[in-house]
Coordinates of N, CA and C in Angstrom, one line a residue:
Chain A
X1 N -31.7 -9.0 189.2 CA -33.0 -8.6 189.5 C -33.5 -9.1 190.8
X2 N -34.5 -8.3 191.1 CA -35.6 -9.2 192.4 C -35.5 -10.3 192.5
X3 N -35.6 -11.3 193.8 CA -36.3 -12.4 193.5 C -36.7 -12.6 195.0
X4 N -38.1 -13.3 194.6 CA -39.0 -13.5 195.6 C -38.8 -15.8 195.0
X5 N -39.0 -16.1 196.5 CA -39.2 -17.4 196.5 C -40.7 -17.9 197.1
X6 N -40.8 -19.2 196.9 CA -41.6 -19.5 197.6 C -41.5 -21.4 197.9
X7 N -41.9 -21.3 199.4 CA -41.6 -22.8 199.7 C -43.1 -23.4 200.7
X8 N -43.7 -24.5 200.4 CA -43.2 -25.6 199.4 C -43.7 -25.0 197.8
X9 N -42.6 -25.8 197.0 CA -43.5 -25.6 195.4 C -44.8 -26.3 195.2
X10 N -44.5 -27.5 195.6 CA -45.7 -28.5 195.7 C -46.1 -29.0 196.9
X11 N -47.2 -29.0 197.0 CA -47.7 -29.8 198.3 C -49.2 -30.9 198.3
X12 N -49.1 -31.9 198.8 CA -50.3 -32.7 198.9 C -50.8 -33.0 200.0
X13 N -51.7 -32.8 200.6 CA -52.3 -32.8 202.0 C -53.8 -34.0 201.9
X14 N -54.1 -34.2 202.7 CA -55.4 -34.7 203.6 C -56.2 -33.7 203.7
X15 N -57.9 -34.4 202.9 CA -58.9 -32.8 203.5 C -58.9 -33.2 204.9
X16 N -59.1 -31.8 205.7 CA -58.8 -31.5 206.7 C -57.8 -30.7 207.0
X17 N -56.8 -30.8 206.9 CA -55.5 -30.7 207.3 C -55.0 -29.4 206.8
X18 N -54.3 -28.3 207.7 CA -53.6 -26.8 207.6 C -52.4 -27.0 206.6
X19 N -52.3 -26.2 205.6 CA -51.2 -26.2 204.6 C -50.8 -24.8 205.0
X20 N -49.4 -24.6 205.2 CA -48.9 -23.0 205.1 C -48.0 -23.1 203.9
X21 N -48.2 -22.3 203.6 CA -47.0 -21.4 202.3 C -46.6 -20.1 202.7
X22 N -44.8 -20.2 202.3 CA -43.9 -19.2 202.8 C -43.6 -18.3 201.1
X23 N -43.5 -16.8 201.7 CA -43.3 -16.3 200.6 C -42.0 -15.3 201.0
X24 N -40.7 -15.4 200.1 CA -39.8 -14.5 201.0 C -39.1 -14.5 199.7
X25 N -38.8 -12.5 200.2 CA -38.0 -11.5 198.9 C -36.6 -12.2 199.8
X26 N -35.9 -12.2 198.7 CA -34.3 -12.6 199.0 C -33.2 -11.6 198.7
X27 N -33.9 -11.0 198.1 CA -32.6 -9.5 197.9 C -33.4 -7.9 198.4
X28 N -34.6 -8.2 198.7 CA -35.4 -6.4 198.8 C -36.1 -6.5 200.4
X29 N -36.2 -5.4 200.6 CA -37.2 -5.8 201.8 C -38.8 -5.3 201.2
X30 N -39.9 -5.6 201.2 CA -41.5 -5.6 201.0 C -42.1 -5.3 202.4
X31 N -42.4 -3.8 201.5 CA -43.9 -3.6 202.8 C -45.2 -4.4 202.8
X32 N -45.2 -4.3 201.3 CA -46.3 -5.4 200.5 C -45.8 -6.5 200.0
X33 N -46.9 -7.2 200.3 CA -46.7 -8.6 199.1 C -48.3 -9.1 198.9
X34 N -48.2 -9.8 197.7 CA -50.0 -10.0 197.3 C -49.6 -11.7 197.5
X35 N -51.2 -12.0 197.4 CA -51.1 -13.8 197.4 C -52.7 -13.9 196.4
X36 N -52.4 -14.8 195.3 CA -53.3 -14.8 194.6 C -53.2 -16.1 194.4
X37 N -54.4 -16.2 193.5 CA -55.0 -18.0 193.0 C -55.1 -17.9 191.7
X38 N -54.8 -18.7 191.2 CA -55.0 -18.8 189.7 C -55.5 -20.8 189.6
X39 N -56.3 -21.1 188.7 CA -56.8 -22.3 188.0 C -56.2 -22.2 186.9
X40 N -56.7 -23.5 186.9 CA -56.1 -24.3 185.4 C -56.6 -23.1 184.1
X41 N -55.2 -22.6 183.3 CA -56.0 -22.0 182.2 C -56.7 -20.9 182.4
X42 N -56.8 -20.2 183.7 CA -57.4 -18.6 183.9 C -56.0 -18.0 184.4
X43 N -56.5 -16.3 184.7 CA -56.0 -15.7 185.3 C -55.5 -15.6 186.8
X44 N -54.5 -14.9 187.1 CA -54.3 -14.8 188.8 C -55.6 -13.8 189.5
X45 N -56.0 -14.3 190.7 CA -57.3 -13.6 190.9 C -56.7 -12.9 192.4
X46 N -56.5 -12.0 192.6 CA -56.0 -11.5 194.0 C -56.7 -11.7 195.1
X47 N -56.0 -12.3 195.8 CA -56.8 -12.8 197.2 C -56.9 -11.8 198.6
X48 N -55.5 -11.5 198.7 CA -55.0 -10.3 199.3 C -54.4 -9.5 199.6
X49 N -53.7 -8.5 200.1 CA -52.8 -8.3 200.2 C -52.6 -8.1 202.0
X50 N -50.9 -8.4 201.9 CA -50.4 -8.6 203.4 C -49.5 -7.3 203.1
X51 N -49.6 -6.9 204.3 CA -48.7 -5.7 204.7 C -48.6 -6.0 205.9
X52 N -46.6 -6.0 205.8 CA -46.2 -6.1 207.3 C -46.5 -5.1 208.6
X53 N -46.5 -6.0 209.5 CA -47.0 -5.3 211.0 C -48.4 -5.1 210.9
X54 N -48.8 -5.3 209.6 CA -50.6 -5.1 210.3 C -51.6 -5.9 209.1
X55 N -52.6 -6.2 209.6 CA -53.7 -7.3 209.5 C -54.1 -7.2 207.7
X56 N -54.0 -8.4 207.0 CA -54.3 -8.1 205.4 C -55.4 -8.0 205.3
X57 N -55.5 -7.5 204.1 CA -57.0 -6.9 203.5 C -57.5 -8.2 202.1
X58 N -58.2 -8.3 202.6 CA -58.6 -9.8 202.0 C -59.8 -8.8 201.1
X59 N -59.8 -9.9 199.6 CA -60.5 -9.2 198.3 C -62.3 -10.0 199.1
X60 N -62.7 -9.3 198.3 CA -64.6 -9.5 198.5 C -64.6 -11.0 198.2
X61 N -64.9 -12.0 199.1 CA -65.8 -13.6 198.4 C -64.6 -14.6 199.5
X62 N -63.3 -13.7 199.7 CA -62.0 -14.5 200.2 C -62.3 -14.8 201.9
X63 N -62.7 -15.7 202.3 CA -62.7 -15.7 203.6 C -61.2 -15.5 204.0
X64 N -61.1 -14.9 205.4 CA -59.9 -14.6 205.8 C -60.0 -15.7 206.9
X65 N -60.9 -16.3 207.5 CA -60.4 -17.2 208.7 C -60.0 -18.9 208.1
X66 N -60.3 -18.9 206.6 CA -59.8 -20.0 205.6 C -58.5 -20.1 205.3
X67 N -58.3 -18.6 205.0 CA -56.9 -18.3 204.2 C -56.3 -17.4 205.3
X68 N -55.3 -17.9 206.2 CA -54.7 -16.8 207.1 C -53.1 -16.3 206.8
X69 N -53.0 -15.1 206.6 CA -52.0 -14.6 206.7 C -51.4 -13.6 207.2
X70 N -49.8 -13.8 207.7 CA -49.4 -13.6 208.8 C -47.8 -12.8 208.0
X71 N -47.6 -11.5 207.9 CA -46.5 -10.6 207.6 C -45.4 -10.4 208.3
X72 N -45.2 -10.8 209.1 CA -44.2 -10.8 210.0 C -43.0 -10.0 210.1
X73 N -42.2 -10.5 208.4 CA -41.1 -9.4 208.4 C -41.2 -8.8 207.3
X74 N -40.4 -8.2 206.7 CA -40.3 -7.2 205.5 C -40.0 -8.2 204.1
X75 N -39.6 -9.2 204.9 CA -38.9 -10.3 203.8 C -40.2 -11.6 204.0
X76 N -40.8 -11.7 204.8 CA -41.6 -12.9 204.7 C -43.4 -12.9 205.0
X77 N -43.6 -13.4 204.1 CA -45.6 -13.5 204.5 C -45.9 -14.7 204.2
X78 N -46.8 -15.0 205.0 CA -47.1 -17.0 205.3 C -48.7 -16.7 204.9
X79 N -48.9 -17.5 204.2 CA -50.7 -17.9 203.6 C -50.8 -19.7 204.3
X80 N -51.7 -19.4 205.0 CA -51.9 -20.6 205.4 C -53.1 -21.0 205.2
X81 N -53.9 -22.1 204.6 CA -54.7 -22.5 204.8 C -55.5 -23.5 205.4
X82 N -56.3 -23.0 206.0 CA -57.1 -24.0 207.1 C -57.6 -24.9 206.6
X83 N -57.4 -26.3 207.3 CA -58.9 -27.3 207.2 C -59.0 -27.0 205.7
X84 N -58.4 -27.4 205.3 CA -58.0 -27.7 203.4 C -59.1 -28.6 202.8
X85 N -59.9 -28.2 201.9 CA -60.9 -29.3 201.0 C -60.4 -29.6 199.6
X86 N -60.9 -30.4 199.0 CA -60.6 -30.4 197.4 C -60.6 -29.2 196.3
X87 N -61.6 -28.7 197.1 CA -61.6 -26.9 196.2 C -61.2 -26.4 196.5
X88 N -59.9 -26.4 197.3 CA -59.0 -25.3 197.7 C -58.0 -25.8 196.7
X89 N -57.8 -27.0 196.3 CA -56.3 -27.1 195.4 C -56.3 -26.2 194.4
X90 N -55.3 -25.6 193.9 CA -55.5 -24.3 192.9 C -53.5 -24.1 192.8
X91 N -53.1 -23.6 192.1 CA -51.7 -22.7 192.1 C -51.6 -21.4 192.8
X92 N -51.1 -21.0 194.0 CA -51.3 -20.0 194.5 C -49.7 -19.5 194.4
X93 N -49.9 -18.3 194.4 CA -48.7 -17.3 193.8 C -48.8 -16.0 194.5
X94 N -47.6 -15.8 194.6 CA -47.6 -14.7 196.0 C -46.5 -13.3 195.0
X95 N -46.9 -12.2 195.3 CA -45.7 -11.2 195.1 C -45.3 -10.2 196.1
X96 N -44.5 -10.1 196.1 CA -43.5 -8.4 196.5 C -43.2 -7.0 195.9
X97 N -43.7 -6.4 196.5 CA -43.3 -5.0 196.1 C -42.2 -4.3 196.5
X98 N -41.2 -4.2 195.6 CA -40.0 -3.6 195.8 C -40.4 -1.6 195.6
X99 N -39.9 -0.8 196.6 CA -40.5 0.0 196.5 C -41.9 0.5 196.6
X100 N -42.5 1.1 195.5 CA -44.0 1.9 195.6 C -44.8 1.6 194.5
X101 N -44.3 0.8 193.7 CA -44.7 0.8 192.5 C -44.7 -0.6 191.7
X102 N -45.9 -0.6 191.3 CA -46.6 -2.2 190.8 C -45.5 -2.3 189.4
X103 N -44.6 -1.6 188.9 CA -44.0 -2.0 188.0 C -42.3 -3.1 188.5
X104 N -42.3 -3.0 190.0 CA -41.5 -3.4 191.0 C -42.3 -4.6 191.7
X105 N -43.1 -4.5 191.1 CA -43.5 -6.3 191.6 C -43.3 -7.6 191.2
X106 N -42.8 -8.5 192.3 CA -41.7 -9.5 191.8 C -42.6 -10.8 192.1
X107 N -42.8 -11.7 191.5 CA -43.8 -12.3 191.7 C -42.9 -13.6 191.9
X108 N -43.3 -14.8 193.4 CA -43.0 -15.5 193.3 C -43.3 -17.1 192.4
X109 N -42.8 -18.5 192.6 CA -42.8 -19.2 191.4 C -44.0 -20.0 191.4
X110 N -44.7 -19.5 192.3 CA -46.1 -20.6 192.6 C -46.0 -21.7 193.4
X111 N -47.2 -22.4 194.5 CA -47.1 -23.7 194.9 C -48.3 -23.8 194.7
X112 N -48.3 -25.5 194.0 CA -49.3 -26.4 193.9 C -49.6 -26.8 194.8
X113 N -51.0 -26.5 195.1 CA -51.7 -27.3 196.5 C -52.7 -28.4 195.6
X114 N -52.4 -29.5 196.5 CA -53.3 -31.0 195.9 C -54.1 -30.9 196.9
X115 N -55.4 -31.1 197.3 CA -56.0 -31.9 198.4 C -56.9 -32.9 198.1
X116 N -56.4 -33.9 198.6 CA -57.0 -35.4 198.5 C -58.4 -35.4 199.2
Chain B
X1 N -63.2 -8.9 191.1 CA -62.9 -7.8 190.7 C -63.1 -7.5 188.9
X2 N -62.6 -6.3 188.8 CA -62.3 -6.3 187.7 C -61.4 -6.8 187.1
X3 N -61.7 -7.5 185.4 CA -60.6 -8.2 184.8 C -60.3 -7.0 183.5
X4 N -59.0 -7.4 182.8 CA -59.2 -6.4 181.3 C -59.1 -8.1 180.6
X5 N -59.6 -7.5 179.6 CA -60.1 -8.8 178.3 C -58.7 -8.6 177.1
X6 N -58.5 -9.7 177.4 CA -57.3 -9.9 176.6 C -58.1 -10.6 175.1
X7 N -57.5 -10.3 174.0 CA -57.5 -11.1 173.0 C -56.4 -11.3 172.1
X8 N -56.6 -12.3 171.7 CA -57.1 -13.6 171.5 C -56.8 -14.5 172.1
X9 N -57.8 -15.6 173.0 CA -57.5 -16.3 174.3 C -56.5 -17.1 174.2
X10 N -56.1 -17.7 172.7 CA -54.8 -18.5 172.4 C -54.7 -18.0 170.8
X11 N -53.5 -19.0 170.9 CA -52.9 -18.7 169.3 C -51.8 -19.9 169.3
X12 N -51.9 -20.1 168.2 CA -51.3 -21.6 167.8 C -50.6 -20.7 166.3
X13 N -48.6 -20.3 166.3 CA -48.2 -20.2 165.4 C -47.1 -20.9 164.7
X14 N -46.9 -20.2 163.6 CA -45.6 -21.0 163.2 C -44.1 -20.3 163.3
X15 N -43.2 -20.9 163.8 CA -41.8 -20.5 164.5 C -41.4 -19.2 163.1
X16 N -41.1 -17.6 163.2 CA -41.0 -17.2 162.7 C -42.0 -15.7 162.3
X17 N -42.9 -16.3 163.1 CA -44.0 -15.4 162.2 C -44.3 -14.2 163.7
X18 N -44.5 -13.3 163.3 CA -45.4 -12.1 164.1 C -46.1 -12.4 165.0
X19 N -46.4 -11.8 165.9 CA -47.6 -11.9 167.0 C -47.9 -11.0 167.2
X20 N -49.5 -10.7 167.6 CA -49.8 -9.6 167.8 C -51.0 -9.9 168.9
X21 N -51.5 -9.1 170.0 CA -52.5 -9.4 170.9 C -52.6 -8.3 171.8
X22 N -53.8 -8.2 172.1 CA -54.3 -7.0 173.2 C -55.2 -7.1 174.4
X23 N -55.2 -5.6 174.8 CA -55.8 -5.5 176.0 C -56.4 -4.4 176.5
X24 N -57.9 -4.9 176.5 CA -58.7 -3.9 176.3 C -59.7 -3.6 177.9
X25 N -59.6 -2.3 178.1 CA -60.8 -1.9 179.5 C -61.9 -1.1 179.1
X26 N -62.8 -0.9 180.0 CA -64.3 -0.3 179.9 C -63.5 1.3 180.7
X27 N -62.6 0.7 181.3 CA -62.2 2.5 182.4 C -60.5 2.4 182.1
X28 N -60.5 3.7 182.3 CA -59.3 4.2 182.3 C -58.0 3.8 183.0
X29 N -56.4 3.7 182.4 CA -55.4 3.3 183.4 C -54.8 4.1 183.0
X30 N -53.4 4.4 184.1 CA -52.4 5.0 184.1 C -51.2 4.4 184.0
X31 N -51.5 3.0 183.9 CA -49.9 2.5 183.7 C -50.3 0.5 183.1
X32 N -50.1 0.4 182.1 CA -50.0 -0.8 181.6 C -48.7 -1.9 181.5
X33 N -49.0 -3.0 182.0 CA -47.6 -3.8 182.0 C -48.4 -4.9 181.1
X34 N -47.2 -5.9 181.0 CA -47.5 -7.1 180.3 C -46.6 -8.2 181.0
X35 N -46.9 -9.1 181.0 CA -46.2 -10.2 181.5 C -46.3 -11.4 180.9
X36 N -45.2 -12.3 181.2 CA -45.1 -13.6 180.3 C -45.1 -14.7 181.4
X37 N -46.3 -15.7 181.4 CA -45.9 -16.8 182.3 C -45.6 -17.9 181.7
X38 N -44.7 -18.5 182.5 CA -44.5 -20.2 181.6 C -45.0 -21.3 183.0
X39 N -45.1 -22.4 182.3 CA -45.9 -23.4 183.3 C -45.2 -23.8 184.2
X40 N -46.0 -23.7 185.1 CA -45.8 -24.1 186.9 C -44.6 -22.7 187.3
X41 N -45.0 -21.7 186.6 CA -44.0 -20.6 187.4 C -45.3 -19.4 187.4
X42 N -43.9 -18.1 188.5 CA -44.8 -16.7 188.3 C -44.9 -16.1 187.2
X43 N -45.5 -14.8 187.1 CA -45.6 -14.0 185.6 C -43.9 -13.2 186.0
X44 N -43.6 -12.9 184.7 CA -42.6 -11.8 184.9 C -42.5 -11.0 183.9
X45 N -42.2 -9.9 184.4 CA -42.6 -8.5 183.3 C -41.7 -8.8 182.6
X46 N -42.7 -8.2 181.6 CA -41.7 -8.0 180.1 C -41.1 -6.5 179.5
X47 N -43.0 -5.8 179.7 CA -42.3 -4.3 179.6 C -43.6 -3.4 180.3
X48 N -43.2 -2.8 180.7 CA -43.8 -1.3 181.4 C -44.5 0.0 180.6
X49 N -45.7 0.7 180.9 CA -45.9 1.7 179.7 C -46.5 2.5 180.9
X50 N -46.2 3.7 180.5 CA -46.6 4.5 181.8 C -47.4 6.4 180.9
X51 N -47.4 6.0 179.9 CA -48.1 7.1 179.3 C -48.5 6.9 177.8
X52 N -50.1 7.6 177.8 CA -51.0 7.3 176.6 C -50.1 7.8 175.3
X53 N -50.0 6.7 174.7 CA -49.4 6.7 173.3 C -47.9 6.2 173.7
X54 N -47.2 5.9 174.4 CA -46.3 5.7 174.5 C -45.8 4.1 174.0
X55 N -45.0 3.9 173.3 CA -44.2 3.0 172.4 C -43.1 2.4 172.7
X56 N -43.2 1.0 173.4 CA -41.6 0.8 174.4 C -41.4 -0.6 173.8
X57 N -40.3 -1.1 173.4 CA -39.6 -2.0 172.9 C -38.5 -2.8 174.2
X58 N -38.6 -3.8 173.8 CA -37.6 -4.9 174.7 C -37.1 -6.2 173.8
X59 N -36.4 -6.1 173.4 CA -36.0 -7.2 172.1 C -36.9 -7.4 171.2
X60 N -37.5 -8.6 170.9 CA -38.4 -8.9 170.0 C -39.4 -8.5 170.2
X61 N -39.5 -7.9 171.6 CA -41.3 -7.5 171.8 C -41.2 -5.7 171.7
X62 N -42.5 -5.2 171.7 CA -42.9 -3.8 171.5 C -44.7 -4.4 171.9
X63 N -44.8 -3.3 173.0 CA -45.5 -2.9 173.5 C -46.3 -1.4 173.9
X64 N -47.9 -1.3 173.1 CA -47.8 0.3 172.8 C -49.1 0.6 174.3
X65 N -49.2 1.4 174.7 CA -50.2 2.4 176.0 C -51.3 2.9 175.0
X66 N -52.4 2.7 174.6 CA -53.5 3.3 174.1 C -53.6 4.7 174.3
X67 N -53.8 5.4 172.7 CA -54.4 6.6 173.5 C -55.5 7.0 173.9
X68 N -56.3 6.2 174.0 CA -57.6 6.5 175.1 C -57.4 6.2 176.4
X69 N -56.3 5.4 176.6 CA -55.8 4.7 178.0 C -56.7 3.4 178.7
X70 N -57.4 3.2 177.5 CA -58.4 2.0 178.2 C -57.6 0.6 177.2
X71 N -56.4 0.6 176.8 CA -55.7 -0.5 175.4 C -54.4 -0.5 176.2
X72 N -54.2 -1.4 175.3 CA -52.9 -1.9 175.2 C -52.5 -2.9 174.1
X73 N -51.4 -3.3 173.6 CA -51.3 -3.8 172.7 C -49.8 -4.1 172.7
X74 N -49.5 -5.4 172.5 CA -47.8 -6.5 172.4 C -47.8 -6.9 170.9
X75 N -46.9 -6.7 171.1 CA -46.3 -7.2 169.6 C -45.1 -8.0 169.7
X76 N -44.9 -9.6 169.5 CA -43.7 -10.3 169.3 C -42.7 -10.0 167.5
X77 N -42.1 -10.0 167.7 CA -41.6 -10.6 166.1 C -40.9 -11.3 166.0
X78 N -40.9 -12.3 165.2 CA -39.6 -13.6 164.4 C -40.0 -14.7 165.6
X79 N -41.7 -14.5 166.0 CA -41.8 -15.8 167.2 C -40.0 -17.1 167.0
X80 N -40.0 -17.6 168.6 CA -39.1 -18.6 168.7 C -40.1 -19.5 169.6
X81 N -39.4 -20.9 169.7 CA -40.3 -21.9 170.5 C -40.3 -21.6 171.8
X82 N -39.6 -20.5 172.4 CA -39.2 -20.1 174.0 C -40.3 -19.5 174.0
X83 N -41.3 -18.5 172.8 CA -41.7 -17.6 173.4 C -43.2 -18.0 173.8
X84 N -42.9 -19.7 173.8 CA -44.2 -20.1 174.5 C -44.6 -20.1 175.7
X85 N -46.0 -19.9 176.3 CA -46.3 -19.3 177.4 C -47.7 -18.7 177.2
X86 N -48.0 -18.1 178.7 CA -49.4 -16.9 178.9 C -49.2 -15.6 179.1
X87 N -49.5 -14.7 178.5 CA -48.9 -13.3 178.1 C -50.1 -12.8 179.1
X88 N -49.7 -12.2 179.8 CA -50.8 -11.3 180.6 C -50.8 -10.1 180.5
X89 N -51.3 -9.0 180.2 CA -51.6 -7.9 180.7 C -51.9 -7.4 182.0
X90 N -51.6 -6.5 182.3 CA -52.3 -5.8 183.8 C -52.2 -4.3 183.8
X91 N -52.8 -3.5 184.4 CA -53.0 -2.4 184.6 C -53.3 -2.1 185.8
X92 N -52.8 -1.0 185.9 CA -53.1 0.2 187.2 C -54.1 1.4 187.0
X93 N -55.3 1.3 187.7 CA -55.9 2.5 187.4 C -55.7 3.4 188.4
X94 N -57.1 4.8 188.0 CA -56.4 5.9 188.9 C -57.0 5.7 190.4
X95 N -57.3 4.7 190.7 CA -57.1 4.7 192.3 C -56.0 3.8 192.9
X96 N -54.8 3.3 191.8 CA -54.2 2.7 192.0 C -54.4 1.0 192.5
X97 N -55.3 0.7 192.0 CA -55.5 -0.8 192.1 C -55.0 -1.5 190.5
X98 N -54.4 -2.7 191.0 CA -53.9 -3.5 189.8 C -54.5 -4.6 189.7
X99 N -55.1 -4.6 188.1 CA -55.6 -6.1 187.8 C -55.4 -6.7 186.5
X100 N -55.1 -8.2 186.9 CA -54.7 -8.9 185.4 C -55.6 -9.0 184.3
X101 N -55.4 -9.3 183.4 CA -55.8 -9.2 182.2 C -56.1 -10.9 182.0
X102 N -57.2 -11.5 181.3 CA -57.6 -12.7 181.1 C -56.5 -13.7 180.7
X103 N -55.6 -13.3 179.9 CA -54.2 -14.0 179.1 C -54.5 -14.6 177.6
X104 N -53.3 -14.4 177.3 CA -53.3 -15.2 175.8 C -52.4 -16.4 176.3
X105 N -52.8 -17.1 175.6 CA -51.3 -18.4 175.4 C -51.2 -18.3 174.5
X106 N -49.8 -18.8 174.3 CA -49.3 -18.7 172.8 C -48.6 -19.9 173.0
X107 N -48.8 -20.7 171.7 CA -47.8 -21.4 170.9 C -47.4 -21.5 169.7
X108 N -46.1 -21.7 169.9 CA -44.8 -21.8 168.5 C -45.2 -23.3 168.4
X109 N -45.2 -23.1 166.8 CA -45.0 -24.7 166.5 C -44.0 -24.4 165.6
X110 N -42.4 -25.3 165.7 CA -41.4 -25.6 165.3 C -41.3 -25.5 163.9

């Protein structure tokens, strides 16, 4: 099957401080990929989606100059977050769309963001 | 966004016994999935439904497409301790936007 990765799994930062997370299909290429947030005990809430070669479309409430991401290749999209606070710690979870179709979305394994 | 309302938000069973849980919308979809997460990972599909009334099986699970197209509905049988976890639903509607479903957790108790 698919598989999409994601690196770091875990991360603990300094508020302040830029955290990026890599998201990369290892056997497909992705025009799309989503990056979502989920909390403790809820659902994954969509943040946005990146489409390579051009600018992501970020959901209503998501600042985009907070949460930057960057599509670069067909295999990789970077979520980075700026100037990191304590309410940004959350499990953030990224997927891939193999093909055209949400039944082809490969979701990767999550990273825990801490901020101190 | 929009969420679909999953019930029942948990379930606490005994190793052996049936499961049953759903997924309910106010609007219409064209294609219903379900998914199973386990902790500290992503969701990963379990099964796919892509037409009202349609009836799709994958081992122990069965999964049915509403015929109003606003449901959905999973069905485990002979629960095992593995099949612990958060069961999500999601849907595609007809503008082609996808959204998850609140989740159930489930636990097997041994």
């Amino acid at each position: 099957g698919a598989v999409v990765s994601q690196h770091p799994s875990r991360v603990i930062c300094k508020s302040g401080t830029s955290v990026k997370i890599e998201c990369r299909s290892l056997d497909f290429q992705a025009t799309t990929m989503f990056w979502y947030r989920q909390f403790p005990k809820q659902s994954l809430m969509l943040m946005a989606t990146s489409n390579e070669g051009s600018k992501a479309t970020y959901e209503q409430g998501v600042e985009k100059d907070k949460f930057l991401i960057n599509h670069a290749s067909l295999t990789l999209s970077t979520l980075t977050v700026t100037s990191a606070h304590p309410e940004d710690s959350s499990f953030y979870i990224c997927s891939a769309v193999r093909g055209g179709s949400y039944n082809e979305q490969f979701f990767g394994p999550g990273t825990r963001l801490t901020v101190l | 966004g929009q969420q679909l309302n999953q019930s029942p938000q948990s379930m606490f069973i005994q190793e052996g016994e049936d499961v049953s849980m759903n997924c309910t919308s106010s609007s219409i979809f064209n294609t219903w999935l379900w998914y199973k997460q386990d902790p500290g990972e992503g969701p990963v599909l379990l099964i796919a439904l892509y037409k009202a009334g349609e009836l799709t099986s994958n081992g122990r699970l069965t999964a049915q497409f509403g015929i109003t197209r606003k449901d959905s509905f999973l069905n485990i049988s002979a629960s095992i301790p593995s099949d612990v976890g958060i069961y999500f639903c999601a849907g595609v509607n007809t503008g082609n936007q996808f959204y998850f479903g609140t989740g159930t957790s489930l636990t097997v108790i041994p």
